[in-house]
Coordinates of C-alpha atoms in Angstrom, one line a residue:
M994 CA 110.5 76.2 -135.4
S995 CA 112.4 74.9 -132.6
L996 CA 112.2 77.7 -129.6
V997 CA 116.0 75.9 -128.0
P998 CA 118.3 78.7 -129.9
E999 CA 121.9 77.7 -130.7
I1000 CA 124.1 78.1 -128.2
E1001 CA 127.8 79.0 -128.9
V1002 CA 130.0 76.8 -126.6
R1003 CA 131.7 78.7 -124.5
P1004 CA 135.1 77.0 -123.1
H1005 CA 135.8 79.2 -119.6
V1006 CA 132.4 77.9 -119.1
L1007 CA 131.2 74.6 -120.5
Q1008 CA 134.5 72.8 -120.7
T1009 CA 138.1 71.9 -119.1
P1010 CA 141.3 71.7 -120.4
S1011 CA 141.7 69.0 -122.5
E1012 CA 144.9 68.4 -121.1
S1013 CA 143.4 68.0 -117.4
P1014 CA 142.6 64.4 -117.4
E1015 CA 141.6 64.3 -114.1
C1016 CA 138.6 65.3 -115.5
G1017 CA 138.7 63.2 -119.1
S1018 CA 139.3 64.7 -122.5
I1019 CA 137.3 67.9 -123.3
V1020 CA 133.7 68.9 -124.9
K1021 CA 134.0 69.9 -128.4
D1022 CA 130.5 69.5 -128.7
S1023 CA 127.6 69.7 -127.2
A1024 CA 126.6 66.6 -129.4
S1025 CA 130.5 65.5 -127.8
T1026 CA 128.9 66.5 -124.6
N1027 CA 125.8 63.9 -125.2
S1028 CA 126.6 61.9 -127.8
G1029 CA 122.7 60.0 -129.1
G1030 CA 120.5 62.4 -127.1
S1031 CA 118.2 64.8 -128.4
L1032 CA 119.2 68.6 -129.5
E1033 CA 116.2 69.7 -126.1
A1034 CA 118.5 67.6 -123.7
D1035 CA 122.0 69.3 -124.7
Q1036 CA 121.1 72.5 -125.0
E1037 CA 120.1 71.7 -121.8
F1038 CA 123.5 70.5 -120.3
L1039 CA 123.9 74.4 -121.9
R1040 CA 121.6 76.5 -119.8
R1041 CA 122.3 75.1 -116.5
Q1042 CA 126.3 75.4 -117.5
Y1043 CA 126.1 78.1 -118.0
A1044 CA 123.7 79.7 -115.4
L1045 CA 126.1 77.2 -113.2
A1046 CA 129.2 79.7 -114.9
Q1047 CA 127.0 82.9 -114.5
L1048 CA 126.5 81.7 -110.7
D1049 CA 130.2 81.7 -109.2
Q1050 CA 130.9 85.2 -111.2
T1051 CA 127.3 87.0 -109.8
Q1052 CA 127.5 85.9 -106.0
R1053 CA 129.5 87.5 -103.5
V1054 CA 129.7 87.4 -99.5
N1055 CA 127.1 89.1 -97.9
W1056 CA 125.4 88.8 -94.2
G1057 CA 123.5 86.2 -94.6
M1058 CA 126.3 84.2 -96.3
I1059 CA 128.2 85.2 -93.3
K1060 CA 125.9 84.1 -90.8
Q1061 CA 126.5 80.5 -92.6
L1062 CA 129.6 80.3 -92.8
T1063 CA 129.4 81.0 -89.1
V1064 CA 127.7 78.1 -88.0
C1065 CA 129.5 76.1 -89.9
G1066 CA 132.8 77.8 -87.8
V1067 CA 131.0 77.5 -85.5
A1068 CA 130.7 73.3 -85.9
F1069 CA 134.0 72.3 -86.1
L1070 CA 135.3 74.5 -82.7
N1071 CA 132.2 71.6 -81.6
D1072 CA 133.3 68.4 -82.4
A1073 CA 136.7 69.6 -81.9
Y1074 CA 135.8 70.0 -78.1
D1075 CA 133.2 67.0 -78.1
M1076 CA 136.6 64.6 -79.4
F1077 CA 139.4 66.3 -77.5
A1078 CA 138.6 67.1 -74.3
I1079 CA 138.1 63.5 -73.8
N1080 CA 141.5 63.5 -73.6
I1081 CA 141.7 65.2 -70.4
V1082 CA 138.0 63.7 -68.3
A1083 CA 140.6 60.2 -69.1
M1084 CA 142.6 61.3 -67.3
I1085 CA 140.5 62.8 -64.6
L1086 CA 137.8 59.3 -64.1
G1087 CA 141.3 57.7 -63.2
F1088 CA 140.7 59.8 -59.9
V1089 CA 137.1 59.3 -60.0
Y1090 CA 137.0 55.8 -60.2
Y1091 CA 140.7 54.4 -59.5
H1092 CA 142.1 56.3 -56.7
D1093 CA 142.1 53.5 -54.2
A1094 CA 143.6 50.9 -56.7
P1095 CA 147.1 49.3 -55.4
G1096 CA 150.5 50.3 -56.6
A1097 CA 150.0 51.0 -60.4
A1098 CA 147.0 51.1 -60.8
Q1099 CA 146.2 54.5 -58.6
N1100 CA 144.7 56.9 -60.3
T1101 CA 144.9 55.8 -63.6
V1102 CA 141.9 54.4 -66.5
P1103 CA 142.9 50.4 -67.6
K1104 CA 144.2 51.2 -70.5
K1105 CA 140.8 48.6 -72.1
W1106 CA 138.6 51.2 -71.3
D1107 CA 140.7 54.4 -72.0
T1108 CA 141.5 52.7 -75.0
L1109 CA 137.2 52.7 -75.5
I1110 CA 136.4 55.9 -75.5
K1111 CA 138.9 57.8 -77.0
I1112 CA 138.0 55.4 -79.2
A1113 CA 134.4 55.5 -79.8
V1114 CA 133.0 58.9 -81.0
Q1115 CA 136.6 57.9 -83.9
I1116 CA 133.9 54.8 -84.2
G1117 CA 130.9 56.7 -84.2
C1118 CA 132.3 59.8 -87.3
L1119 CA 133.4 57.0 -90.0
L1120 CA 129.5 56.1 -89.7
G1121 CA 128.1 59.1 -89.4
Q1122 CA 130.3 60.2 -92.6
L1123 CA 129.0 57.6 -94.4
V1124 CA 125.8 57.7 -93.6
L1125 CA 124.9 61.6 -93.6
G1126 CA 127.1 62.5 -96.8
R1127 CA 125.3 60.1 -98.7
L1128 CA 122.0 61.7 -97.0
G1129 CA 123.5 64.8 -97.8
D1130 CA 123.3 63.8 -101.1
K1131 CA 120.2 62.4 -101.7
I1132 CA 118.3 64.5 -99.9
G1133 CA 119.3 68.2 -99.2
R1134 CA 123.0 69.3 -96.9
T1135 CA 120.9 70.8 -95.0
T1136 CA 117.9 69.3 -94.0
V1137 CA 120.7 66.5 -92.9
Y1138 CA 123.1 68.6 -92.0
A1139 CA 120.4 69.8 -89.3
A1140 CA 119.8 66.1 -87.6
S1141 CA 123.2 65.9 -87.3
L1142 CA 123.7 69.1 -85.3
M1143 CA 120.5 67.9 -82.5
I1144 CA 121.4 63.7 -82.3
A1145 CA 125.1 65.4 -81.2
I1146 CA 123.4 68.0 -78.9
I1147 CA 121.2 65.1 -77.3
T1148 CA 124.3 62.3 -77.4
T1149 CA 126.4 64.6 -75.5
I1150 CA 123.9 66.0 -72.4
A1151 CA 123.4 62.2 -72.4
S1152 CA 127.5 61.8 -72.1
A1153 CA 127.6 63.8 -69.4
F1154 CA 125.1 62.1 -67.0
A1155 CA 126.5 59.1 -67.8
N1156 CA 126.9 56.5 -65.3
S1157 CA 127.3 53.0 -63.9
M1158 CA 124.3 50.4 -64.2
V1159 CA 123.9 48.9 -60.4
R1160 CA 123.8 45.0 -62.1
G1161 CA 126.1 44.8 -65.6
I1162 CA 127.7 47.5 -67.7
N1163 CA 130.3 50.0 -65.7
V1164 CA 129.8 53.7 -66.7
F1165 CA 133.2 53.1 -69.1
V1166 CA 130.6 51.7 -71.4
V1167 CA 127.8 53.2 -71.3
L1168 CA 130.3 56.0 -72.1
F1169 CA 131.2 54.5 -74.6
I1170 CA 127.7 54.2 -76.2
W1171 CA 126.9 57.4 -75.8
R1172 CA 129.8 58.7 -77.5
V1173 CA 129.5 56.1 -81.1
L1174 CA 126.3 58.1 -81.3
L1175 CA 127.6 61.6 -80.6
G1176 CA 129.9 61.1 -83.1
F1177 CA 128.6 59.7 -85.4
G1178 CA 126.3 63.2 -85.5
I1179 CA 129.3 64.2 -85.4
G1180 CA 130.2 62.7 -88.3
G1181 CA 127.6 64.6 -90.4
D1182 CA 129.4 67.4 -90.6
Y1183 CA 132.5 66.2 -92.4
P1184 CA 130.9 66.2 -95.7
L1185 CA 128.1 68.6 -95.4
T1186 CA 129.6 71.9 -93.8
A1187 CA 132.1 71.0 -97.2
A1188 CA 129.7 70.4 -99.7
I1189 CA 127.7 73.6 -98.4
V1190 CA 130.9 75.7 -97.8
S1191 CA 132.4 74.9 -102.0
E1192 CA 128.9 75.4 -102.7
Y1193 CA 128.4 78.6 -102.1
S1194 CA 131.7 80.4 -103.0
R1195 CA 132.9 81.8 -105.6
T1196 CA 136.3 80.2 -107.9
K1197 CA 138.4 83.2 -106.1
N1198 CA 137.6 82.1 -102.3
R1199 CA 136.5 79.1 -102.0
G1200 CA 139.4 77.8 -100.5
K1201 CA 140.1 80.2 -97.8
L1202 CA 136.3 80.0 -97.2
M1203 CA 136.9 76.2 -97.0
A1204 CA 140.0 76.3 -95.1
G1205 CA 138.5 79.2 -92.5
V1206 CA 135.8 77.1 -91.3
F1207 CA 137.2 74.3 -90.5
A1208 CA 140.1 76.4 -88.6
W1209 CA 137.9 76.3 -86.2
Q1210 CA 138.6 73.1 -84.9
G1211 CA 141.5 75.5 -83.1
F1212 CA 139.3 76.6 -81.2
G1213 CA 137.8 73.8 -80.1
N1214 CA 141.5 71.9 -79.9
V1215 CA 142.2 74.4 -77.4
L1216 CA 138.8 75.7 -76.2
A1217 CA 139.0 71.9 -74.8
P1218 CA 141.6 72.4 -72.3
L1219 CA 141.1 75.8 -71.9
V1220 CA 137.6 74.7 -69.4
S1221 CA 138.4 72.3 -68.1
L1222 CA 141.4 74.1 -67.0
I1223 CA 139.0 76.3 -65.7
V1224 CA 136.9 74.0 -64.0
T1225 CA 139.1 72.7 -61.8
V1226 CA 140.4 76.0 -60.9
C1227 CA 136.9 76.4 -60.0
F1228 CA 136.9 72.9 -58.2
A1229 CA 140.2 72.8 -56.8
A1230 CA 139.8 73.5 -52.5
K1231 CA 136.7 70.2 -53.1
I1232 CA 138.9 68.0 -55.0
D1233 CA 142.4 68.5 -52.5
S1234 CA 140.2 66.9 -49.6
D1235 CA 137.6 64.8 -51.6
V1236 CA 138.6 63.8 -55.3
L1237 CA 135.5 62.3 -55.9
Y1238 CA 134.4 65.8 -56.7
L1239 CA 136.7 65.7 -59.8
D1240 CA 133.5 63.4 -60.8
Y1241 CA 131.6 67.0 -61.0
V1242 CA 134.4 68.5 -63.3
W1243 CA 134.5 65.8 -65.7
R1244 CA 130.7 66.3 -66.5
I1245 CA 130.9 69.4 -66.9
I1246 CA 133.6 70.0 -69.1
I1247 CA 131.3 66.8 -71.3
G1248 CA 128.1 69.1 -70.7
V1249 CA 129.3 72.6 -71.9
G1250 CA 130.5 70.7 -75.4
C1251 CA 126.5 70.8 -76.0
I1252 CA 126.8 74.4 -75.5
P1253 CA 127.8 76.0 -79.4
G1254 CA 125.7 73.4 -80.6
V1255 CA 122.4 74.8 -79.0
A1256 CA 123.3 78.2 -79.9
T1257 CA 123.7 77.6 -83.3
L1258 CA 120.8 75.1 -83.7
Y1259 CA 118.6 77.9 -85.1
W1260 CA 120.6 79.8 -87.5
R1261 CA 120.7 75.1 -88.7
L1262 CA 117.9 74.8 -89.1
R1263 CA 117.0 78.4 -91.5
M1264 CA 120.0 77.7 -94.2
T1265 CA 119.0 76.5 -97.9
D1266 CA 120.4 74.0 -99.9
S1267 CA 122.6 76.5 -102.4
S1268 CA 121.3 77.0 -106.1
R1269 CA 124.6 74.9 -107.4
F1270 CA 122.5 72.2 -105.4
Q1271 CA 119.5 72.5 -106.7
N1272 CA 120.5 72.9 -110.1
V1273 CA 121.7 69.6 -110.1
A1274 CA 118.8 67.7 -108.5
A1275 CA 116.3 70.0 -110.6
A1276 CA 117.4 68.4 -113.5
G1277 CA 116.4 64.9 -112.3
D1278 CA 113.3 66.5 -111.0
P1279 CA 111.3 69.1 -112.5
E1280 CA 108.8 69.6 -109.3
A1281 CA 112.0 70.5 -108.1
A1282 CA 112.9 73.7 -111.0
E1283 CA 109.9 75.6 -110.4
S1284 CA 111.9 76.9 -107.3
L1285 CA 115.4 77.1 -108.6
G1286 CA 117.1 80.4 -108.2
S1287 CA 114.4 80.7 -104.6
E1288 CA 117.1 80.1 -102.5
D1289 CA 119.5 81.5 -103.3
E1290 CA 118.7 85.3 -103.6
K1291 CA 117.8 85.1 -99.9
L1292 CA 121.3 83.7 -98.7
L1293 CA 123.4 85.0 -101.7
A1294 CA 124.0 88.5 -102.7
T1295 CA 123.1 87.7 -106.7
D1296 CA 122.2 90.0 -109.6
A1297 CA 119.3 88.7 -110.9
G1298 CA 119.1 90.1 -114.0
S1299 CA 123.2 89.0 -114.3
M1300 CA 121.4 85.9 -115.1
A1301 CA 119.0 86.9 -118.0
S1302 CA 121.1 89.7 -119.1
A1303 CA 122.9 90.7 -122.4
D1304 CA 125.7 88.6 -121.8
E1305 CA 123.6 85.4 -121.9
P1306 CA 122.6 83.8 -125.2
S1307 CA 119.9 85.2 -126.4
G1308 CA 116.6 82.9 -126.2
L1309 CA 118.0 81.1 -123.5
S1310 CA 116.8 82.7 -120.5
E1311 CA 113.1 81.5 -121.6
Q1312 CA 114.1 78.3 -121.0
R1313 CA 115.1 78.1 -117.6
G1314 CA 113.0 76.6 -114.9
Q1315 CA 112.5 73.7 -117.6
P1316 CA 114.0 70.1 -117.0
A1317 CA 116.0 68.0 -118.6
D1318 CA 114.7 65.3 -120.8
S1319 CA 114.2 62.8 -120.1
S1320 CA 116.1 60.6 -122.5
R1321 CA 119.0 62.6 -120.6
R1322 CA 117.9 61.9 -116.9
G1323 CA 118.2 58.2 -118.1
R1324 CA 121.4 58.2 -118.6
R1325 CA 123.0 59.8 -116.2
K1326 CA 126.1 57.8 -114.1
T1327 CA 125.5 55.7 -111.2
F1328 CA 128.2 57.0 -108.2
R1329 CA 129.5 53.1 -109.0
Q1330 CA 129.7 53.1 -112.9
Y1331 CA 131.2 56.9 -112.3
F1332 CA 133.6 55.5 -109.7
G1333 CA 134.3 52.5 -111.9
E1334 CA 136.8 54.5 -114.0
W1335 CA 140.6 54.5 -112.7
R1336 CA 140.4 58.1 -114.0
H1337 CA 138.0 59.0 -110.9
L1338 CA 138.9 56.5 -109.1
K1339 CA 142.4 57.4 -108.3
V1340 CA 140.9 60.8 -107.7
L1341 CA 138.8 59.4 -104.2
L1342 CA 141.6 56.3 -103.4
G1343 CA 144.2 59.5 -103.0
T1344 CA 141.3 61.7 -100.9
S1345 CA 141.1 59.0 -99.0
I1346 CA 144.5 57.4 -98.8
A1347 CA 145.9 60.4 -97.7
W1348 CA 143.6 61.2 -94.9
F1349 CA 143.8 58.4 -93.1
A1350 CA 147.9 58.4 -93.0
L1351 CA 147.4 61.7 -92.2
D1352 CA 144.6 60.4 -89.0
V1353 CA 147.2 57.7 -87.8
A1354 CA 149.5 60.3 -86.4
F1355 CA 146.7 63.6 -85.6
Y1356 CA 144.7 61.9 -83.8
G1357 CA 147.6 59.0 -82.5
I1358 CA 148.6 62.2 -80.8
N1359 CA 146.1 65.0 -79.8
L1360 CA 144.3 61.6 -78.5
N1361 CA 146.5 61.4 -75.9
G1362 CA 148.3 65.0 -75.4
A1363 CA 148.8 63.5 -72.4
V1364 CA 151.0 60.7 -72.5
V1365 CA 153.5 63.4 -74.3
I1366 CA 152.9 66.0 -71.5
D1367 CA 154.2 62.9 -69.3
A1368 CA 156.8 61.9 -71.6
I1369 CA 158.7 64.8 -71.9
G1370 CA 158.3 65.5 -67.6
F1371 CA 156.3 68.2 -67.7
A1372 CA 152.5 66.3 -65.7
G1373 CA 154.6 66.0 -62.6
D1374 CA 154.5 63.1 -60.6
L1375 CA 150.1 61.1 -60.6
Y1376 CA 150.7 59.5 -56.9
T1377 CA 152.4 62.3 -55.5
D1378 CA 150.9 65.7 -56.8
K1379 CA 147.5 66.9 -56.0
P1380 CA 144.8 66.1 -57.9
S1381 CA 144.3 69.2 -58.6
Q1382 CA 148.0 70.6 -59.2
F1383 CA 148.0 67.1 -61.9
I1384 CA 145.0 67.9 -63.6
I1385 CA 145.9 72.0 -63.9
R1386 CA 149.0 70.8 -65.4
N1387 CA 148.6 68.7 -68.1
C1388 CA 146.1 72.1 -69.3
L1389 CA 148.0 74.0 -69.3
G1390 CA 150.5 71.7 -71.5
N1391 CA 147.5 71.3 -74.5
I1392 CA 147.0 75.0 -73.9
I1393 CA 150.8 75.4 -75.2
I1394 CA 151.4 72.7 -77.8
N1395 CA 148.0 73.1 -79.3
I1396 CA 148.5 77.6 -79.2
L1397 CA 152.2 77.1 -80.9
G1398 CA 152.2 74.6 -83.5
S1399 CA 148.4 73.9 -84.1
V1400 CA 146.1 77.2 -83.8
P1401 CA 148.7 79.5 -86.2
G1402 CA 148.7 76.6 -88.5
Y1403 CA 145.3 76.4 -88.9
W1404 CA 145.3 80.0 -89.9
I1405 CA 148.4 80.3 -92.5
T1406 CA 146.7 77.0 -94.4
V1407 CA 143.7 79.8 -94.2
F1408 CA 145.5 82.6 -95.6
T1409 CA 148.2 81.0 -98.3
I1410 CA 146.2 78.4 -99.9
E1411 CA 145.0 80.3 -103.3
R1412 CA 148.3 81.1 -103.2
L1413 CA 150.0 78.5 -103.2
G1414 CA 147.3 75.7 -104.0
R1415 CA 145.9 73.1 -102.1
K1416 CA 148.4 70.0 -103.5
T1417 CA 151.0 72.3 -103.1
I1418 CA 150.6 72.5 -98.9
Q1419 CA 150.0 69.3 -99.2
L1420 CA 153.1 67.9 -99.9
M1421 CA 154.8 70.3 -98.2
G1422 CA 153.5 68.8 -95.1
F1423 CA 153.6 66.0 -95.2
A1424 CA 157.6 65.8 -96.6
V1425 CA 158.0 68.3 -93.5
L1426 CA 156.8 65.9 -91.2
T1427 CA 158.1 62.7 -92.5
V1428 CA 161.3 64.4 -92.1
L1429 CA 160.8 65.9 -89.0
Y1430 CA 158.9 62.5 -87.2
V1431 CA 161.6 60.5 -88.5
I1432 CA 164.2 62.8 -86.5
L1433 CA 162.1 62.4 -83.2
G1434 CA 161.1 59.2 -83.6
F1435 CA 165.7 57.5 -83.8
A1436 CA 166.9 61.0 -82.1
Y1437 CA 164.5 60.9 -79.5
S1438 CA 166.4 59.6 -76.3
Q1439 CA 169.0 62.3 -77.1
I1440 CA 166.6 65.3 -78.0
L1441 CA 164.7 64.4 -74.2
A1442 CA 167.9 64.1 -72.4
K1443 CA 169.4 67.1 -74.3
S1444 CA 166.4 69.5 -73.2
S1445 CA 163.4 69.0 -73.6
G1446 CA 162.7 72.3 -74.9
A1447 CA 164.0 70.6 -77.7
F1448 CA 161.6 68.4 -77.7
I1449 CA 159.0 70.8 -77.7
F1450 CA 160.0 72.9 -79.8
L1451 CA 160.1 70.1 -83.4
F1452 CA 157.2 68.5 -81.0
S1453 CA 155.1 71.5 -81.8
L1454 CA 156.8 72.6 -85.1
A1455 CA 155.2 68.9 -86.2
Q1456 CA 151.8 70.1 -84.7
L1457 CA 151.8 73.5 -86.9
F1458 CA 152.7 71.3 -89.8
Q1459 CA 149.7 69.0 -89.5
N1460 CA 148.0 71.9 -90.2
F1461 CA 149.2 75.1 -92.7
G1462 CA 149.7 71.0 -94.6
P1463 CA 147.0 68.2 -95.1
N1464 CA 144.8 68.2 -91.7
V1465 CA 143.2 71.4 -93.4
T1466 CA 143.7 69.8 -97.3
T1467 CA 142.6 67.3 -96.8
F1468 CA 139.0 68.9 -95.9
V1469 CA 139.6 71.3 -98.3
I1470 CA 140.2 68.6 -101.6
P1471 CA 137.5 66.2 -101.5
G1472 CA 134.7 69.1 -101.6
E1473 CA 135.8 70.1 -104.9
V1474 CA 137.2 67.0 -106.4
F1475 CA 134.5 65.4 -106.8
P1476 CA 130.6 65.4 -109.5
T1477 CA 127.5 67.3 -106.6
R1478 CA 125.9 64.5 -107.1
F1479 CA 128.0 62.6 -105.6
R1480 CA 130.2 65.9 -103.6
A1481 CA 129.6 64.4 -99.8
T1482 CA 129.4 60.7 -100.5
A1483 CA 132.8 60.4 -101.9
H1484 CA 134.0 63.7 -98.8
G1485 CA 132.6 61.2 -96.5
I1486 CA 134.1 58.5 -97.8
S1487 CA 137.6 60.4 -97.9
A1488 CA 136.7 61.6 -94.2
A1489 CA 136.0 57.8 -93.1
A1490 CA 139.3 56.3 -94.2
G1491 CA 140.6 59.3 -91.8
K1492 CA 138.8 58.0 -88.8
L1493 CA 139.7 53.8 -90.0
G1494 CA 143.0 55.5 -89.3
A1495 CA 142.1 57.4 -86.3
I1496 CA 141.1 53.8 -85.0
V1497 CA 144.3 52.0 -86.1
A1498 CA 146.6 54.1 -83.5
Q1499 CA 144.1 54.4 -80.6
G1500 CA 143.0 51.1 -81.2
G1501 CA 146.2 49.2 -82.6
L1502 CA 148.8 51.2 -82.5
L1503 CA 149.3 53.3 -79.7
Q1504 CA 148.3 49.9 -77.7
L1505 CA 151.6 49.3 -77.7
T1506 CA 153.5 52.6 -76.5
D1507 CA 154.1 50.9 -73.1
I1508 CA 155.6 48.0 -74.8
G1509 CA 159.1 46.9 -72.5
G1510 CA 158.5 49.6 -70.2
K1511 CA 156.3 53.1 -69.5
H1512 CA 156.2 55.0 -72.4
A1513 CA 159.1 53.0 -73.5
W1514 CA 157.8 52.5 -77.7
I1515 CA 156.8 55.9 -77.8
D1516 CA 160.3 56.6 -80.7
H1517 CA 158.6 53.8 -82.7
L1518 CA 155.4 55.2 -82.2
L1519 CA 156.9 58.2 -83.9
Q1520 CA 159.2 56.2 -87.0
V1521 CA 155.5 54.3 -87.5
F1522 CA 154.1 57.8 -88.1
A1523 CA 157.0 59.0 -90.5
L1524 CA 156.3 55.4 -92.1
F1525 CA 152.2 57.0 -92.6
M1526 CA 153.0 60.5 -93.5
F1527 CA 155.6 59.3 -96.4
V1528 CA 152.4 56.8 -98.2
G1529 CA 151.0 60.0 -97.7
F1530 CA 152.9 62.6 -99.7
V1531 CA 153.3 59.4 -102.6
V1532 CA 149.1 59.2 -102.5
T1533 CA 148.7 63.0 -103.2
F1534 CA 149.7 63.0 -106.8
W1535 CA 146.9 61.1 -107.5
I1536 CA 145.3 64.4 -106.8
P1537 CA 144.4 66.9 -109.5
E1538 CA 144.7 71.3 -108.3
S1539 CA 141.6 72.4 -107.5
K1540 CA 142.7 76.2 -107.0
G1541 CA 141.5 78.5 -109.8
R1542 CA 139.0 76.6 -110.9
S1543 CA 135.8 76.3 -110.7
L1544 CA 133.6 73.8 -109.1
E1545 CA 132.5 72.5 -112.9
E1546 CA 135.6 73.9 -114.3
I1547 CA 137.1 70.6 -111.9
C1548 CA 135.3 68.0 -112.9
D1549 CA 133.1 68.0 -116.1
E1550 CA 129.2 67.7 -115.9
S1551 CA 129.6 65.6 -119.7
E1552 CA 131.5 63.1 -117.7
E1553 CA 128.2 62.3 -115.3
Y1554 CA 127.0 60.7 -118.0
F1555 CA 127.1 57.8 -121.3

């Protein structure tokens, strides 16, 4: 007599709606779920699905999870600080290294060096998202997550001490090299944080928690100019008497970026992978199955008895910890086979192209805030103002724009994402941004001529809808719509596409800013941004709505098998 009982397949746990084209057809019974497989393998599949459904129902937010979410949030604060502080640092480097340059070149970093140091982190991020995302699926999220932070800490400190060599490369090339490596470490935070938070969260608050963690990026956006402002004020008298004191200022600004990472390194090292990830790993590793569930008890307030409650099919708990039959493991689709099917590939293309389109505008603007502030006349005069005064005004301008638009946008998304849905917010954001960039682009001169305040209002509104829109959802959605085995890899590909957009913006489009005169091409640049926002709007229709659906429902595990 078989020890494996017959199991009734419950639709809300084990299968997805038949009308869901994104996730394939409904699983009719265990035979169709695993056609040609053994009874033991089929029922192991059902047991795993049932356990995951029970896990989603029983896990609660407790102190351990709050600490974990805080660590993940600080990671994005740190990442945003490291990425966007270069906006102020590049301006300061102009005073330090080109204060005695002739004519219009005075106090200004040449465009090629300015581009090099601003694009460096984006190049590193692209590589880190692809490599560390893949490693997160292969060897564990938290192991790679800790390694990425250590890379970021070391390279941040090294960046702060960058200097020219006596013979050979100058300070900008050295800074570029260290910031590429810094970006590599930062890049791992995107796919790994998304995977960690989504796999630990319950269905009803998963989007809110993921958006809340990502919203710390807004604090980093404000913290970068705020720290720059404070350090500049502290050195103001010395800077105005000897501009070379700014050499201390930019190094301190960059160095401060390692403090959040150092402060959270201990807790990141103690993080453990979720039971959801361990469950998938156990399906292909008998030894991993033995420890399944032990780590879950540490970080989640899970009712241990619920996994073997009266609601669980009779005898099913006796099988917990038993690995799947090797015949089932042998028929799992590879990454290439899974995404070789159009219904899965179009989702990956949708998340990737949408993120690419967004980041062309997002980083094109946020890495060049000084350009926008100067264009509207707020920055002051680069040649006649005192260096400290000019830097302080630019820092204030960056703070104001971020507080008016960016930060509120993040948190509006946090509190509405579970009601409105991810796809709705992304479509709305792209649509509004398309309209706003059309207005700013085609009426640029007229608006500035009448009122710089009106331009700031519209620009801040665009910042608001970047974050109450696709900047948050392009992070959240890839963390939900792909299978656990491929989640970090697919999220890394989507995020890397975004960083490719940032590289295109900084290395390509932003080089056109001064065609026809200083800032003469900004209106056309905003028009190009409008086009990319429309592209993002269109491809969003390829992406499924994940609101209110468990990770297992969004894409049925049976789709991962032949």
